[in-house]
C-alpha atoms as a PDB file:
ATOM      1  CA  UNK A   1     -15.083  -4.585  20.501  1.00  0.00           C
ATOM      2  CA  UNK A   2     -18.355  -5.636  18.888  1.00  0.00           C
ATOM      3  CA  UNK A   3     -18.690  -8.684  16.701  1.00  0.00           C
ATOM      4  CA  UNK A   4     -19.144  -6.487  13.609  1.00  0.00           C
ATOM      5  CA  UNK A   5     -15.905  -5.100  12.204  1.00  0.00           C
ATOM      6  CA  UNK A   6     -14.686  -3.146   9.212  1.00  0.00           C
ATOM      7  CA  UNK A   7     -11.051  -3.805   8.388  1.00  0.00           C
ATOM      8  CA  UNK A   8      -9.190  -0.776   7.093  1.00  0.00           C
ATOM      9  CA  UNK A   9      -6.994  -1.432   4.084  1.00  0.00           C
ATOM     10  CA  UNK A  10      -3.907  -0.303   6.028  1.00  0.00           C
ATOM     11  CA  UNK A  11      -4.228  -3.325   8.336  1.00  0.00           C
ATOM     12  CA  UNK A  12      -4.448  -5.702   5.379  1.00  0.00           C
ATOM     13  CA  UNK A  13      -1.503  -4.070   3.602  1.00  0.00           C
ATOM     14  CA  UNK A  14       0.659  -4.475   6.702  1.00  0.00           C
ATOM     15  CA  UNK A  15      -0.434  -8.124   7.029  1.00  0.00           C
ATOM     16  CA  UNK A  16       0.442  -8.828   3.393  1.00  0.00           C
ATOM     17  CA  UNK A  17       3.890 -10.290   3.858  1.00  0.00           C
ATOM     18  CA  UNK A  18       5.087 -13.824   3.295  1.00  0.00           C
ATOM     19  CA  UNK A  19       4.973 -15.967   6.423  1.00  0.00           C
ATOM     20  CA  UNK A  20       8.106 -18.020   6.782  1.00  0.00           C
ATOM     21  CA  UNK A  21       9.066 -19.785   9.965  1.00  0.00           C
ATOM     22  CA  UNK A  22       8.008 -18.690  13.421  1.00  0.00           C
ATOM     23  CA  UNK A  23       6.527 -15.248  13.956  1.00  0.00           C
ATOM     24  CA  UNK A  24       7.154 -13.448  17.243  1.00  0.00           C
ATOM     25  CA  UNK A  25       3.740 -13.715  18.940  1.00  0.00           C
ATOM     26  CA  UNK A  26       4.097 -10.243  20.468  1.00  0.00           C
ATOM     27  CA  UNK A  27       4.812  -8.517  17.164  1.00  0.00           C
ATOM     28  CA  UNK A  28       2.256  -6.349  15.424  1.00  0.00           C
ATOM     29  CA  UNK A  29       2.490  -8.636  12.398  1.00  0.00           C
ATOM     30  CA  UNK A  30       1.477 -11.630  14.541  1.00  0.00           C
ATOM     31  CA  UNK A  31      -1.456  -9.659  15.942  1.00  0.00           C
ATOM     32  CA  UNK A  32      -2.627  -8.862  12.405  1.00  0.00           C
ATOM     33  CA  UNK A  33      -2.427 -12.550  11.501  1.00  0.00           C
ATOM     34  CA  UNK A  34      -4.348 -13.438  14.675  1.00  0.00           C
ATOM     35  CA  UNK A  35      -7.063 -10.976  13.640  1.00  0.00           C
ATOM     36  CA  UNK A  36      -7.289 -12.566  10.189  1.00  0.00           C
ATOM     37  CA  UNK A  37      -7.448 -16.011  11.811  1.00  0.00           C
ATOM     38  CA  UNK A  38     -10.311 -14.765  14.008  1.00  0.00           C
ATOM     39  CA  UNK A  39     -12.173 -13.628  10.917  1.00  0.00           C
ATOM     40  CA  UNK A  40     -11.505 -16.973   9.248  1.00  0.00           C
ATOM     41  CA  UNK A  41     -12.779 -18.807  12.344  1.00  0.00           C
ATOM     42  CA  UNK A  42     -15.897 -16.590  12.363  1.00  0.00           C
ATOM     43  CA  UNK A  43     -15.278 -15.083  15.779  1.00  0.00           C
ATOM     44  CA  UNK A  44     -15.952 -11.741  14.116  1.00  0.00           C
ATOM     45  CA  UNK A  45     -18.250 -10.698  11.296  1.00  0.00           C
ATOM     46  CA  UNK A  46     -16.858  -8.421   8.612  1.00  0.00           C
ATOM     47  CA  UNK A  47     -18.926  -5.555   7.242  1.00  0.00           C
ATOM     48  CA  UNK A  48     -18.057  -4.894   3.611  1.00  0.00           C
ATOM     49  CA  UNK A  49     -19.142  -2.540   0.842  1.00  0.00           C
ATOM     50  CA  UNK A  50     -18.463  -2.298  -2.873  1.00  0.00           C
ATOM     51  CA  UNK A  51     -16.269   0.783  -2.308  1.00  0.00           C
ATOM     52  CA  UNK A  52     -14.172  -0.982   0.303  1.00  0.00           C
ATOM     53  CA  UNK A  53     -13.865  -4.125  -1.817  1.00  0.00           C
ATOM     54  CA  UNK A  54     -12.647  -2.012  -4.733  1.00  0.00           C
ATOM     55  CA  UNK A  55     -10.034  -0.406  -2.479  1.00  0.00           C
ATOM     56  CA  UNK A  56      -8.892  -3.829  -1.227  1.00  0.00           C
ATOM     57  CA  UNK A  57      -8.488  -5.064  -4.809  1.00  0.00           C
ATOM     58  CA  UNK A  58      -6.569  -1.962  -5.836  1.00  0.00           C
ATOM     59  CA  UNK A  59      -4.240  -1.804  -2.827  1.00  0.00           C
ATOM     60  CA  UNK A  60      -3.678  -5.563  -2.427  1.00  0.00           C
ATOM     61  CA  UNK A  61      -3.749  -7.077  -5.925  1.00  0.00           C
ATOM     62  CA  UNK A  62      -1.840 -10.197  -4.838  1.00  0.00           C
ATOM     63  CA  UNK A  63      -2.213 -11.672  -1.335  1.00  0.00           C
ATOM     64  CA  UNK A  64       1.199 -12.934  -0.212  1.00  0.00           C
ATOM     65  CA  UNK A  65       0.168 -15.323   2.570  1.00  0.00           C
ATOM     66  CA  UNK A  66      -2.561 -17.842   3.346  1.00  0.00           C
ATOM     67  CA  UNK A  67      -4.205 -15.595   5.950  1.00  0.00           C
ATOM     68  CA  UNK A  68      -4.959 -12.882   3.415  1.00  0.00           C
ATOM     69  CA  UNK A  69      -5.971 -15.406   0.766  1.00  0.00           C
ATOM     70  CA  UNK A  70      -8.472 -16.893   3.213  1.00  0.00           C
ATOM     71  CA  UNK A  71      -9.743 -13.417   4.144  1.00  0.00           C
ATOM     72  CA  UNK A  72     -10.503 -12.567   0.518  1.00  0.00           C
ATOM     73  CA  UNK A  73     -12.152 -15.955  -0.062  1.00  0.00           C
ATOM     74  CA  UNK A  74     -14.365 -15.521   3.020  1.00  0.00           C
ATOM     75  CA  UNK A  75     -15.660 -12.162   1.838  1.00  0.00           C
ATOM     76  CA  UNK A  76     -17.853 -14.062  -0.621  1.00  0.00           C
ATOM     77  CA  UNK A  77     -19.647 -16.120   2.082  1.00  0.00           C
ATOM     78  CA  UNK A  78     -22.889 -14.819   3.652  1.00  0.00           C
ATOM     79  CA  UNK A  79     -22.684 -14.624   7.434  1.00  0.00           C
ATOM     80  CA  UNK A  80     -18.927 -14.151   7.364  1.00  0.00           C
ATOM     81  CA  UNK A  81     -19.090 -10.914   5.411  1.00  0.00           C
ATOM     82  CA  UNK A  82     -22.188  -8.733   5.579  1.00  0.00           C
ATOM     83  CA  UNK A  83     -22.740  -6.045   2.987  1.00  0.00           C
ATOM     84  CA  UNK A  84     -23.469  -2.649   4.491  1.00  0.00           C
ATOM     85  CA  UNK A  85     -23.553   0.887   3.116  1.00  0.00           C
ATOM     86  CA  UNK A  86     -25.227   3.508   5.270  1.00  0.00           C
ATOM     87  CA  UNK A  87     -27.000   6.501   3.879  1.00  0.00           C
ATOM     88  CA  UNK A  88     -24.778   9.552   3.903  1.00  0.00           C
ATOM     89  CA  UNK A  89     -27.239  12.023   5.333  1.00  0.00           C
ATOM     90  CA  UNK A  90     -26.334  15.519   6.379  1.00  0.00           C
ATOM     91  CA  UNK A  91     -26.515  14.233   9.960  1.00  0.00           C
ATOM     92  CA  UNK A  92     -23.832  11.571   9.407  1.00  0.00           C
ATOM     93  CA  UNK A  93     -21.684  13.825   7.232  1.00  0.00           C
ATOM     94  CA  UNK A  94     -21.738  16.693   9.747  1.00  0.00           C
ATOM     95  CA  UNK A  95     -20.820  14.394  12.628  1.00  0.00           C
ATOM     96  CA  UNK A  96     -17.960  12.821  10.663  1.00  0.00           C
ATOM     97  CA  UNK A  97     -16.636  16.270   9.784  1.00  0.00           C
ATOM     98  CA  UNK A  98     -17.128  17.552  13.348  1.00  0.00           C
ATOM     99  CA  UNK A  99     -15.176  14.588  14.698  1.00  0.00           C
ATOM    100  CA  UNK A 100     -12.442  15.248  12.114  1.00  0.00           C
ATOM    101  CA  UNK A 101     -12.759  11.800  10.613  1.00  0.00           C
ATOM    102  CA  UNK A 102     -10.520  11.798   7.505  1.00  0.00           C
ATOM    103  CA  UNK A 103     -12.595  12.592   4.393  1.00  0.00           C
ATOM    104  CA  UNK A 104     -10.641  10.102   2.267  1.00  0.00           C
ATOM    105  CA  UNK A 105     -11.853   7.355   4.622  1.00  0.00           C
ATOM    106  CA  UNK A 106     -15.556   8.243   4.659  1.00  0.00           C
ATOM    107  CA  UNK A 107     -16.212   5.035   2.688  1.00  0.00           C
ATOM    108  CA  UNK A 108     -14.819   3.038   5.622  1.00  0.00           C
ATOM    109  CA  UNK A 109     -17.067   4.901   8.053  1.00  0.00           C
ATOM    110  CA  UNK A 110     -20.135   4.482   5.811  1.00  0.00           C
ATOM    111  CA  UNK A 111     -19.449   0.746   5.733  1.00  0.00           C
ATOM    112  CA  UNK A 112     -19.308   0.663   9.557  1.00  0.00           C
ATOM    113  CA  UNK A 113     -22.413   2.699  10.405  1.00  0.00           C
ATOM    114  CA  UNK A 114     -25.189   0.283  11.323  1.00  0.00           C
ATOM    115  CA  UNK A 115     -27.917  -0.188  13.897  1.00  0.00           C
ATOM    116  CA  UNK A 116     -25.956  -2.721  15.968  1.00  0.00           C
ATOM    117  CA  UNK A 117     -22.799  -0.612  16.138  1.00  0.00           C
ATOM    118  CA  UNK A 118     -19.500  -1.717  14.660  1.00  0.00           C
ATOM    119  CA  UNK A 119     -15.777  -1.319  15.101  1.00  0.00           C
ATOM    120  CA  UNK A 120     -13.346  -0.036  12.488  1.00  0.00           C
ATOM    121  CA  UNK A 121      -9.998  -1.796  12.802  1.00  0.00           C
ATOM    122  CA  UNK A 122      -7.281   0.586  11.673  1.00  0.00           C
ATOM    123  CA  UNK A 123      -3.699   1.519  12.381  1.00  0.00           C
ATOM    124  CA  UNK A 124      -4.035   4.982  10.884  1.00  0.00           C
ATOM    125  CA  UNK A 125      -3.552   7.627  13.579  1.00  0.00           C
ATOM    126  CA  UNK A 126      -5.897  10.156  11.927  1.00  0.00           C
ATOM    127  CA  UNK A 127      -8.742   7.662  12.222  1.00  0.00           C
ATOM    128  CA  UNK A 128      -7.838   6.363  15.678  1.00  0.00           C
ATOM    129  CA  UNK A 129      -7.948   9.787  17.346  1.00  0.00           C
ATOM    130  CA  UNK A 130     -11.606  10.166  16.330  1.00  0.00           C
ATOM    131  CA  UNK A 131     -12.766   7.107  18.306  1.00  0.00           C
ATOM    132  CA  UNK A 132     -14.478   8.791  21.254  1.00  0.00           C
ATOM    133  CA  UNK A 133     -16.253  11.383  19.141  1.00  0.00           C
ATOM    134  CA  UNK A 134     -17.301   8.979  16.370  1.00  0.00           C
ATOM    135  CA  UNK A 135     -18.549   6.473  18.930  1.00  0.00           C
ATOM    136  CA  UNK A 136     -20.558   9.113  20.771  1.00  0.00           C
ATOM    137  CA  UNK A 137     -22.080  10.528  17.580  1.00  0.00           C
ATOM    138  CA  UNK A 138     -22.390   7.522  15.234  1.00  0.00           C
ATOM    139  CA  UNK A 139     -22.016   4.415  17.473  1.00  0.00           C
ATOM    140  CA  UNK A 140     -18.832   3.286  15.695  1.00  0.00           C
ATOM    141  CA  UNK A 141     -15.575   2.540  17.494  1.00  0.00           C
ATOM    142  CA  UNK A 142     -12.164   2.976  15.828  1.00  0.00           C
ATOM    143  CA  UNK A 143      -9.442   0.841  17.383  1.00  0.00           C
ATOM    144  CA  UNK A 144      -5.966  -0.411  16.594  1.00  0.00           C
ATOM    145  CA  UNK A 145      -6.063  -4.218  16.441  1.00  0.00           C
ATOM    146  CA  UNK A 146      -2.327  -4.455  17.141  1.00  0.00           C
ATOM    147  CA  UNK A 147      -2.399  -2.900  20.610  1.00  0.00           C
END
């Protein structure tokens, strides 16, 4: 995984549960919280766009734990969150379509496309199966952060 990541809304939605007591460290929920802690501790840099921020706000109107609250607060700090929105040229569009990247998630892909290469963190199967093709064509990995 590169240091630049785009967090799919699905990951945040599944991490948006109250944290009470001990969490099984091997559970997917714990792995999501560990990811958010890594973002908070600046081990990773988040790529963000206005479209993705709008989706976050719509899908997660109220963060239900401190990890998500911290994530949303950090999005405002330069160096922790980097704004990115790639041009959507015919080249990029044709490769996304050829790799069968889900059209409804093109905004996530556009946020991830950058010179340095980035990783989309998602748990959505339709995105995950495009990893090899999208990486080969657009230098973007798509991985499940809970595996």
